[in-house]
């Protein structure tokens, strides 16, 4: 598939099937703004949940936080963002932080929408240490919206002006930064693979001195072969003690960690894995997109009119819909009643199960393939006799008959495999 073609196909599928729409589309849109529809939102939530599970809930050295988008502007002054968070534009540098104002009349002051979630983490370092008494090394994690007035937003949800980030600031003893940098360097690809990104298309780039952000002493970008070029998907930065020291100077508040055994006061150093949610969604969609001849060659061809089929091969754990239940014919009340019963039972155990009786079976398969639903369950006349149903596998198109009572277990098993 030509690379441009792939991008066009994914963008069009996202709109057609309700994943992502252009923001304010009926008014001609607004550059760099996109809206997530039902399935895109479910996909995005699953990607975020897997991240949170991997990096926060399954560990015992991590603390979650959800901080305000608008911070005291002094914080951005201290962190160097007001002077340095800028991209080249003609002769001048253009600061890409969005300005807003807080308060009314004479009280009004200029403030900024945060351009990264990290800022909210650093200013809460002391609070977290005082509340939880963590032992080094430990991390603080945040998922949230950030805003960047990008000079040239482009490539669908790759470069946008309103985005979400998933970031960890991992605090370590200064002498141990290399060890933990290497540890995170292995964990990042582990997550990317688990979320369903094609790892043959992911490459590490050791970012040269001149191109690193002002706060970083070492950065590795994890790049992905997007159809429009090999570009940064997420990054791993060694931020030294830059931020804590800067906020200490700016606020006058001591931001240190006190070693409980020696009483020594340390300004920890920081390793930062930083992921963009929207870029991850795009890489997952591009990795999952496939076309094959199933619609032409199999028994499904007669109903699917022999077209090439399009499918999204999501890992079941992040698929927006886990299973769809169909009555073979929707004008046979006994089939519909039985299918509804099986559907309700399944949905109570596996929430993202969907009812689908729209169009013939071939059309329903096409639709579910495009949504990326791993399993389709059909209730037919045989079900009324012996309580068995067919389960059709998205990727192979293969079908098998199973006891309706075993469905929950079979699907749970399939979901746990990823
Ligand atoms: P780029 O070089 O592509 O502008 P960056 O180096 O400015 O990215 P970081 O500041 O390291 O990006 O931000 C961390 C992550 O946030 C990126 O790896 C990316 O996934 C995401 N990200 C940053 N800017 C954008 C954007 N404008 N649109 C979508 N995602 C973004």
Short mmCIF file of C-alpha atoms and ligand atoms in Angstrom, two decimals:
data_model
loop_
_atom_site.label_atom_id
_atom_site.label_comp_id
_atom_site.label_asym_id
_atom_site.label_seq_id
_atom_site.Cartn_x
_atom_site.Cartn_y
_atom_site.Cartn_z
CA UNK A 1 0.00 0.00 0.00
CA UNK A 2 1.47 3.40 -0.98
CA UNK A 3 2.35 5.41 2.13
CA UNK A 4 0.15 8.42 1.31
CA UNK A 5 -2.64 6.07 0.52
CA UNK A 6 -2.42 4.49 3.93
CA UNK A 7 -2.73 7.86 5.66
CA UNK A 8 -5.69 8.84 3.52
CA UNK A 9 -7.38 5.52 4.18
CA UNK A 10 -6.91 5.73 7.93
CA UNK A 11 -8.19 9.33 8.08
CA UNK A 12 -11.23 8.40 6.03
CA UNK A 13 -11.95 5.28 8.09
CA UNK A 14 -11.68 7.36 11.27
CA UNK A 15 -14.36 9.70 10.03
CA UNK A 16 -16.61 7.07 8.44
CA UNK A 17 -16.70 4.76 11.43
CA UNK A 18 -16.70 7.35 14.21
CA UNK A 19 -13.15 7.48 15.56
CA UNK A 20 -11.95 11.03 14.90
CA UNK A 21 -13.63 14.09 13.34
CA UNK A 22 -12.16 17.42 12.34
CA UNK A 23 -12.79 19.96 15.14
CA UNK A 24 -15.54 22.53 14.37
CA UNK A 25 -15.92 20.91 10.96
CA UNK A 26 -19.21 22.61 10.03
CA UNK A 27 -17.42 25.96 10.39
CA UNK A 28 -14.54 24.90 8.17
CA UNK A 29 -12.52 23.44 11.04
CA UNK A 30 -9.71 25.00 13.07
CA UNK A 31 -6.14 23.99 12.28
CA UNK A 32 -4.64 21.54 14.74
CA UNK A 33 -7.92 20.70 16.51
CA UNK A 34 -9.59 17.29 16.31
CA UNK A 35 -12.59 15.70 18.06
CA UNK A 36 -12.65 12.07 19.20
CA UNK A 37 -15.88 10.22 18.47
CA UNK A 38 -17.27 7.17 20.26
CA UNK A 39 -14.81 4.52 19.06
CA UNK A 40 -11.78 6.82 18.95
CA UNK A 41 -12.53 7.90 22.50
CA UNK A 42 -12.82 4.27 23.64
CA UNK A 43 -9.52 3.45 21.91
CA UNK A 44 -7.85 6.47 23.47
CA UNK A 45 -9.18 5.58 26.94
CA UNK A 46 -7.92 2.01 26.58
CA UNK A 47 -4.48 3.26 25.53
CA UNK A 48 -4.38 5.58 28.56
CA UNK A 49 -5.61 2.88 30.92
CA UNK A 50 -2.97 0.43 29.75
CA UNK A 51 -0.33 3.12 30.27
CA UNK A 52 -1.61 3.90 33.76
CA UNK A 53 -1.75 0.21 34.62
CA UNK A 54 1.77 -0.41 33.27
CA UNK A 55 3.50 2.57 34.80
CA UNK A 56 1.46 3.36 37.93
CA UNK A 57 -0.96 0.72 39.22
CA UNK A 58 1.26 -2.32 38.70
CA UNK A 59 4.21 -0.68 40.52
CA UNK A 60 4.67 0.46 44.08
CA UNK A 61 7.09 3.34 43.47
CA UNK A 62 4.69 5.56 41.54
CA UNK A 63 2.27 8.31 42.60
CA UNK A 64 -0.45 9.67 40.33
CA UNK A 65 -1.41 13.32 40.10
CA UNK A 66 -3.83 15.48 38.09
CA UNK A 67 -2.79 19.13 38.19
CA UNK A 68 -4.35 22.36 36.92
CA UNK A 69 -3.84 23.29 33.26
CA UNK A 70 -3.28 26.94 34.19
CA UNK A 71 -0.49 27.51 36.67
CA UNK A 72 0.95 30.57 38.33
CA UNK A 73 2.94 32.09 35.41
CA UNK A 74 5.99 32.35 37.67
CA UNK A 75 6.29 28.57 37.37
CA UNK A 76 6.84 28.87 33.58
CA UNK A 77 9.26 31.72 34.12
CA UNK A 78 11.35 29.60 36.50
CA UNK A 79 11.27 26.52 34.28
CA UNK A 80 12.57 28.53 31.34
CA UNK A 81 9.49 28.00 29.17
CA UNK A 82 8.71 31.72 28.83
CA UNK A 83 12.17 32.39 27.47
CA UNK A 84 12.86 29.12 25.66
CA UNK A 85 9.73 27.18 24.68
CA UNK A 86 9.88 28.47 21.15
CA UNK A 87 10.21 27.35 17.54
CA UNK A 88 12.03 29.22 14.78
CA UNK A 89 9.83 31.56 12.73
CA UNK A 90 11.61 33.85 10.26
CA UNK A 91 14.26 35.95 12.09
CA UNK A 92 12.46 35.69 15.43
CA UNK A 93 11.79 32.71 17.73
CA UNK A 94 8.05 32.16 18.27
CA UNK A 95 6.96 31.06 21.75
CA UNK A 96 4.40 28.30 21.30
CA UNK A 97 2.69 28.62 24.69
CA UNK A 98 -0.93 29.77 24.42
CA UNK A 99 -1.59 32.92 26.40
CA UNK A 100 -4.78 33.52 28.31
CA UNK A 101 -5.79 35.91 31.05
CA UNK A 102 -6.95 35.12 34.55
CA UNK A 103 -9.22 37.44 36.54
CA UNK A 104 -11.16 40.56 35.56
CA UNK A 105 -10.41 44.27 35.09
CA UNK A 106 -7.28 45.56 36.78
CA UNK A 107 -6.81 42.23 38.52
CA UNK A 108 -6.40 40.45 35.17
CA UNK A 109 -3.05 38.81 34.65
CA UNK A 110 -1.48 37.01 31.74
CA UNK A 111 -1.23 33.27 32.21
CA UNK A 112 -0.44 30.29 29.97
CA UNK A 113 -2.07 27.00 29.07
CA UNK A 114 0.49 24.38 30.04
CA UNK A 115 2.60 23.07 27.13
CA UNK A 116 3.60 19.90 29.04
CA UNK A 117 2.20 18.08 32.09
CA UNK A 118 5.63 17.90 33.75
CA UNK A 119 5.39 21.44 35.20
CA UNK A 120 2.49 20.50 37.47
CA UNK A 121 4.48 17.53 38.73
CA UNK A 122 7.59 19.51 39.67
CA UNK A 123 5.71 22.20 41.58
CA UNK A 124 4.03 19.44 43.62
CA UNK A 125 7.25 17.59 44.42
CA UNK A 126 7.30 18.79 48.04
CA UNK A 127 3.58 18.06 48.54
CA UNK A 128 3.97 14.50 47.31
CA UNK A 129 7.06 13.91 49.45
CA UNK A 130 5.28 15.30 52.53
CA UNK A 131 2.10 13.26 51.93
CA UNK A 132 3.55 9.90 50.97
CA UNK A 133 7.14 9.85 52.31
CA UNK A 134 8.40 7.98 49.25
CA UNK A 135 11.87 6.46 49.16
CA UNK A 136 14.17 7.25 46.21
CA UNK A 137 13.86 6.27 43.43
CA UNK A 138 10.18 7.05 42.90
CA UNK A 139 8.03 8.61 40.22
CA UNK A 140 5.06 10.93 39.81
CA UNK A 141 2.81 10.29 36.81
CA UNK A 142 0.25 12.43 35.06
CA UNK A 143 -2.03 12.12 32.05
CA UNK A 144 -3.62 15.32 30.84
CA UNK A 145 -4.31 17.91 28.19
CA UNK A 146 -1.60 20.27 27.04
CA UNK A 147 -1.62 23.07 24.50
CA UNK A 148 0.99 24.16 21.98
CA UNK A 149 0.47 26.89 19.46
CA UNK A 150 2.31 24.90 16.78
CA UNK A 151 3.39 27.03 13.83
CA UNK A 152 2.38 24.35 11.35
CA UNK A 153 -0.06 21.76 12.71
CA UNK A 154 -0.33 18.88 10.25
CA UNK A 155 -0.62 15.18 9.50
CA UNK A 156 -4.00 14.53 11.13
CA UNK A 157 -3.54 13.90 14.88
CA UNK A 158 0.28 13.78 14.64
CA UNK A 159 0.94 17.49 15.19
CA UNK A 160 -1.96 19.21 16.90
CA UNK A 161 -2.42 22.29 19.05
CA UNK A 162 -4.47 20.66 21.78
CA UNK A 163 -3.13 17.26 22.79
CA UNK A 164 -2.83 14.84 25.65
CA UNK A 165 0.38 13.65 27.23
CA UNK A 166 1.23 10.75 29.52
CA UNK A 167 4.34 11.62 31.52
CA UNK A 168 6.40 10.25 34.36
CA UNK A 169 8.96 12.26 36.28
CA UNK A 170 11.14 9.63 37.89
CA UNK A 171 13.29 10.98 40.73
CA UNK A 172 16.64 9.27 41.33
CA UNK A 173 19.88 9.83 43.21
CA UNK A 174 22.17 11.91 40.97
CA UNK A 175 24.79 9.13 40.78
CA UNK A 176 22.19 6.61 39.59
CA UNK A 177 20.70 8.43 36.60
CA UNK A 178 22.35 6.27 33.94
CA UNK A 179 21.10 3.04 35.47
CA UNK A 180 17.48 4.26 35.57
CA UNK A 181 17.72 5.91 32.17
CA UNK A 182 18.66 2.48 30.75
CA UNK A 183 15.85 0.84 32.73
CA UNK A 184 13.25 3.21 31.26
CA UNK A 185 14.79 2.81 27.83
CA UNK A 186 13.69 -0.84 27.95
CA UNK A 187 10.28 -0.17 29.49
CA UNK A 188 9.17 2.31 26.84
CA UNK A 189 9.23 -0.21 23.93
CA UNK A 190 7.55 -2.78 26.19
CA UNK A 191 4.52 -0.50 26.47
CA UNK A 192 4.55 0.41 22.76
CA UNK A 193 4.46 -3.29 21.84
CA UNK A 194 1.69 -4.04 24.36
CA UNK A 195 -0.48 -1.29 22.94
CA UNK A 196 -0.18 -2.87 19.48
CA UNK A 197 2.38 -0.68 17.71
CA UNK A 198 4.34 -2.39 14.92
CA UNK A 199 7.79 -2.57 16.55
CA UNK A 200 9.55 -3.10 13.20
CA UNK A 201 8.67 0.55 12.56
CA UNK A 202 10.02 1.90 15.86
CA UNK A 203 13.61 3.20 16.05
CA UNK A 204 15.64 4.91 18.74
CA UNK A 205 17.34 8.21 18.01
CA UNK A 206 19.96 9.57 20.42
CA UNK A 207 19.17 13.27 20.06
CA UNK A 208 22.31 15.38 19.40
CA UNK A 209 23.22 18.19 21.82
CA UNK A 210 22.07 21.03 19.62
CA UNK A 211 18.57 19.61 19.15
CA UNK A 212 17.70 18.78 22.74
CA UNK A 213 15.20 20.75 24.81
CA UNK A 214 16.73 23.40 27.08
CA UNK A 215 16.26 21.22 30.19
CA UNK A 216 17.73 17.97 28.88
CA UNK A 217 21.25 16.50 29.12
CA UNK A 218 20.39 13.36 27.21
CA UNK A 219 17.33 12.46 25.14
CA UNK A 220 16.31 9.40 23.21
CA UNK A 221 13.43 9.82 20.81
CA UNK A 222 11.46 6.72 19.94
CA UNK A 223 10.60 7.30 16.32
CA UNK A 224 7.93 5.58 14.26
CA UNK A 225 7.82 5.14 10.48
CA UNK A 226 4.71 7.23 9.84
CA UNK A 227 3.54 7.31 6.21
CA UNK A 228 4.72 10.95 6.02
CA UNK A 229 8.21 10.15 7.39
CA UNK A 230 10.06 8.70 10.36
CA UNK A 231 9.12 10.99 13.26
CA UNK A 232 9.10 11.19 17.04
CA UNK A 233 6.45 9.07 18.71
CA UNK A 234 7.59 9.54 22.31
CA UNK A 235 10.72 10.56 24.17
CA UNK A 236 12.94 9.74 27.12
CA UNK A 237 14.83 12.65 28.65
CA UNK A 238 17.36 13.06 31.43
CA UNK A 239 16.29 16.40 32.93
CA UNK A 240 19.03 16.42 35.63
CA UNK A 241 17.99 18.54 38.64
CA UNK A 242 17.19 21.39 36.25
CA UNK A 243 13.52 21.77 37.15
CA UNK A 244 13.62 21.22 40.90
CA UNK A 245 16.58 23.60 41.24
CA UNK A 246 14.90 26.20 39.04
CA UNK A 247 11.64 26.04 41.03
CA UNK A 248 13.60 26.18 44.27
CA UNK A 249 15.26 29.40 43.11
CA UNK A 250 12.03 30.82 41.68
CA UNK A 251 9.74 30.03 44.61
CA UNK A 252 12.18 30.27 47.49
CA UNK A 253 10.82 26.94 48.76
CA UNK A 254 13.31 24.16 49.42
CA UNK A 255 12.62 21.22 47.08
CA UNK A 256 14.84 18.53 48.50
CA UNK A 257 14.64 14.93 49.46
CA UNK A 258 15.92 14.06 52.92
CA UNK A 259 17.58 10.67 53.19
CA UNK A 260 15.97 9.05 56.24
CA UNK A 261 19.14 7.16 57.22
CA UNK A 262 21.89 9.71 56.70
CA UNK A 263 19.85 12.90 57.04
CA UNK A 264 21.50 14.10 53.80
CA UNK A 265 19.50 16.58 51.71
CA UNK A 266 19.47 15.78 48.01
CA UNK A 267 18.05 17.51 44.96
CA UNK A 268 17.05 14.39 42.99
CA UNK A 269 17.74 14.06 39.30
CA UNK A 270 14.94 13.24 36.91
CA UNK A 271 14.35 10.71 34.15
CA UNK A 272 11.29 11.58 32.07
CA UNK A 273 9.49 9.19 29.74
CA UNK A 274 6.98 11.33 27.84
CA UNK A 275 4.29 9.94 25.56
CA UNK A 276 1.80 11.79 23.37
CA UNK A 277 -1.61 10.13 23.53
CA UNK A 278 -2.69 11.36 20.09
CA UNK A 279 0.51 10.22 18.37
CA UNK A 280 0.15 6.84 20.09
CA UNK A 281 -3.45 6.57 18.83
CA UNK A 282 -2.23 7.36 15.30
CA UNK A 283 0.62 4.82 15.44
CA UNK A 284 -1.79 2.18 16.79
CA UNK A 285 -4.29 2.89 13.98
CA UNK A 286 -1.56 2.76 11.31
CA UNK A 287 -0.18 -0.48 12.78
CA UNK A 288 -3.64 -2.05 12.94
CA UNK A 289 -4.88 -1.08 9.47
CA UNK A 290 -5.00 -3.96 7.01
CA UNK A 291 -6.79 -4.99 3.85
CA UNK A 292 -7.22 -8.53 2.64
CA UNK A 293 -9.12 -10.66 0.20
CA UNK A 294 -11.30 -12.44 2.71
CA UNK A 295 -14.37 -10.65 1.36
CA UNK A 296 -13.59 -11.90 -2.14
CA UNK A 297 -12.67 -15.49 -1.44
CA UNK A 298 -14.60 -16.85 1.52
CA UNK A 299 -18.17 -17.87 2.14
CA UNK A 300 -18.65 -14.30 3.39
CA UNK A 301 -18.14 -13.12 -0.20
CA UNK A 302 -21.75 -13.53 -1.24
CA UNK A 303 -22.98 -11.17 1.48
CA UNK A 304 -19.97 -8.84 1.29
CA UNK A 305 -20.36 -8.56 -2.49
CA UNK A 306 -16.80 -9.84 -2.99
CA UNK A 307 -15.09 -6.59 -2.01
CA UNK A 308 -11.65 -6.38 -0.46
CA UNK A 309 -12.23 -6.09 3.23
CA UNK A 310 -10.69 -3.47 5.51
CA UNK A 311 -9.89 -4.36 9.09
CA UNK A 312 -8.23 -2.88 12.16
CA UNK A 313 -6.20 -5.61 13.86
CA UNK A 314 -6.21 -4.06 17.34
CA UNK A 315 -4.92 -6.06 20.25
CA UNK A 316 -8.16 -7.19 21.95
CA UNK A 317 -7.16 -5.42 25.17
CA UNK A 318 -7.26 -2.00 23.49
CA UNK A 319 -10.00 -2.66 20.90
CA UNK A 320 -12.90 -0.21 21.45
CA UNK A 321 -15.47 -3.00 21.02
CA UNK A 322 -14.53 -6.45 22.33
CA UNK A 323 -17.34 -8.48 20.80
CA UNK A 324 -20.53 -7.97 18.78
CA UNK A 325 -23.60 -10.17 19.09
CA UNK A 326 -25.92 -10.65 16.09
CA UNK A 327 -29.23 -12.43 15.64
CA UNK A 328 -28.90 -14.16 12.24
CA UNK A 329 -32.20 -12.61 11.11
CA UNK A 330 -33.75 -9.64 12.80
CA UNK A 331 -37.33 -10.41 11.71
CA UNK A 332 -37.44 -13.72 13.66
CA UNK A 333 -38.56 -12.82 17.19
CA UNK A 334 -37.39 -16.12 18.69
CA UNK A 335 -33.85 -15.49 17.37
CA UNK A 336 -33.86 -11.88 18.56
CA UNK A 337 -35.04 -12.85 22.05
CA UNK A 338 -32.38 -15.53 22.38
CA UNK A 339 -29.67 -13.23 21.00
CA UNK A 340 -30.70 -10.46 23.42
CA UNK A 341 -30.43 -12.87 26.32
CA UNK A 342 -26.93 -13.97 25.28
CA UNK A 343 -25.95 -10.35 24.63
CA UNK A 344 -27.08 -9.11 28.07
CA UNK A 345 -25.26 -11.88 29.83
CA UNK A 346 -22.05 -11.23 27.91
CA UNK A 347 -22.25 -7.46 28.32
CA UNK A 348 -22.62 -7.78 32.09
CA UNK A 349 -19.22 -9.53 32.18
CA UNK A 350 -17.47 -7.87 29.23
CA UNK A 351 -18.76 -4.29 29.13
CA UNK A 352 -17.60 -3.25 25.68
CA UNK A 353 -19.82 -5.78 23.95
CA UNK A 354 -22.07 -4.41 21.22
CA UNK A 355 -25.44 -5.39 19.76
CA UNK A 356 -25.57 -5.30 15.96
CA UNK A 357 -28.55 -6.24 13.82
CA UNK A 358 -28.13 -3.63 11.11
CA UNK A 359 -28.02 -4.98 7.53
CA UNK A 360 -27.18 -8.55 6.54
CA UNK A 361 -24.50 -10.65 8.21
CA UNK A 362 -21.89 -9.79 5.56
CA UNK A 363 -22.41 -6.06 6.17
CA UNK A 364 -22.19 -6.53 9.93
CA UNK A 365 -18.87 -8.36 9.54
CA UNK A 366 -17.52 -5.57 7.31
CA UNK A 367 -18.58 -2.95 9.87
CA UNK A 368 -17.13 -4.83 12.86
CA UNK A 369 -13.87 -5.50 10.96
CA UNK A 370 -13.51 -1.77 10.34
CA UNK A 371 -14.16 -0.98 13.99
CA UNK A 372 -11.60 -3.66 14.89
CA UNK A 373 -13.94 -5.91 16.92
CA UNK A 374 -11.99 -9.13 17.64
CA UNK A 375 -15.02 -11.47 17.85
CA UNK A 376 -18.48 -11.59 16.27
CA UNK A 377 -21.05 -13.94 17.78
CA UNK A 378 -24.01 -15.07 15.72
CA UNK A 379 -27.18 -16.54 17.18
CA UNK A 380 -28.93 -18.77 14.62
CA UNK A 381 -31.57 -21.50 14.48
CA UNK A 382 -29.16 -24.08 15.83
CA UNK A 383 -28.77 -21.92 18.95
CA UNK A 384 -32.47 -22.44 19.69
CA UNK A 385 -31.95 -26.20 19.57
CA UNK A 386 -28.69 -26.72 21.43
CA UNK A 387 -27.60 -23.36 22.89
CA UNK A 388 -24.47 -23.09 20.75
CA UNK A 389 -23.39 -19.98 18.81
CA UNK A 390 -20.77 -19.25 16.18
CA UNK A 391 -17.75 -17.16 17.11
CA UNK A 392 -15.99 -15.56 14.19
CA UNK A 393 -12.37 -14.45 14.55
CA UNK A 394 -11.66 -11.02 13.03
CA UNK A 395 -8.19 -11.68 11.66
CA UNK A 396 -8.62 -15.15 10.15
CA UNK A 397 -12.35 -14.92 9.42
CA UNK A 398 -12.51 -18.47 10.83
CA UNK A 399 -15.66 -19.53 12.66
CA UNK A 400 -16.24 -22.11 15.34
CA UNK A 401 -19.32 -23.27 17.22
CA UNK A 402 -19.18 -23.02 20.97
CA UNK A 403 -21.57 -23.44 23.89
CA UNK A 404 -23.21 -20.08 24.64
CA UNK A 405 -22.41 -20.68 28.30
CA UNK A 406 -18.69 -20.78 27.58
CA UNK A 407 -18.63 -17.44 25.77
CA UNK A 408 -17.57 -15.34 28.74
CA UNK A 409 -14.66 -17.64 29.53
CA UNK A 410 -13.56 -17.89 25.91
CA UNK A 411 -13.53 -14.12 25.50
CA UNK A 412 -11.85 -13.50 28.84
CA UNK A 413 -9.18 -15.97 27.80
CA UNK A 414 -8.76 -14.19 24.46
CA UNK A 415 -8.49 -10.80 26.17
CA UNK A 416 -5.96 -12.05 28.71
CA UNK A 417 -3.73 -13.31 25.90
CA UNK A 418 -2.58 -9.73 25.23
P1 LIG B 1 8.23 17.43 18.08
O1 LIG B 1 9.73 17.45 17.93
O2 LIG B 1 7.56 16.44 17.17
O3 LIG B 1 7.61 18.80 18.03
P2 LIG B 1 8.62 17.54 20.85
O4 LIG B 1 10.05 17.09 20.93
O5 LIG B 1 8.32 18.98 20.94
O6 LIG B 1 7.94 16.91 19.55
P3 LIG B 1 8.07 16.71 23.51
O7 LIG B 1 8.14 18.09 24.03
O8 LIG B 1 9.20 15.77 23.80
O9 LIG B 1 7.80 16.74 21.93
O10 LIG B 1 6.69 16.08 23.97
C1 LIG B 1 6.54 14.74 24.35
C2 LIG B 1 5.56 14.01 23.46
O11 LIG B 1 4.35 14.74 23.31
C3 LIG B 1 6.05 13.80 22.03
O12 LIG B 1 6.89 12.67 21.95
C4 LIG B 1 4.76 13.61 21.28
O13 LIG B 1 4.30 12.28 21.41
C5 LIG B 1 3.81 14.52 22.00
N1 LIG B 1 3.66 15.79 21.30
C6 LIG B 1 4.41 16.89 21.42
N2 LIG B 1 3.94 17.88 20.64
C7 LIG B 1 2.86 17.38 20.01
C8 LIG B 1 1.92 17.92 19.08
N3 LIG B 1 1.99 19.17 18.67
N4 LIG B 1 0.92 17.13 18.64
C9 LIG B 1 0.81 15.85 19.07
N5 LIG B 1 1.66 15.29 19.94
C10 LIG B 1 2.67 16.04 20.41
#
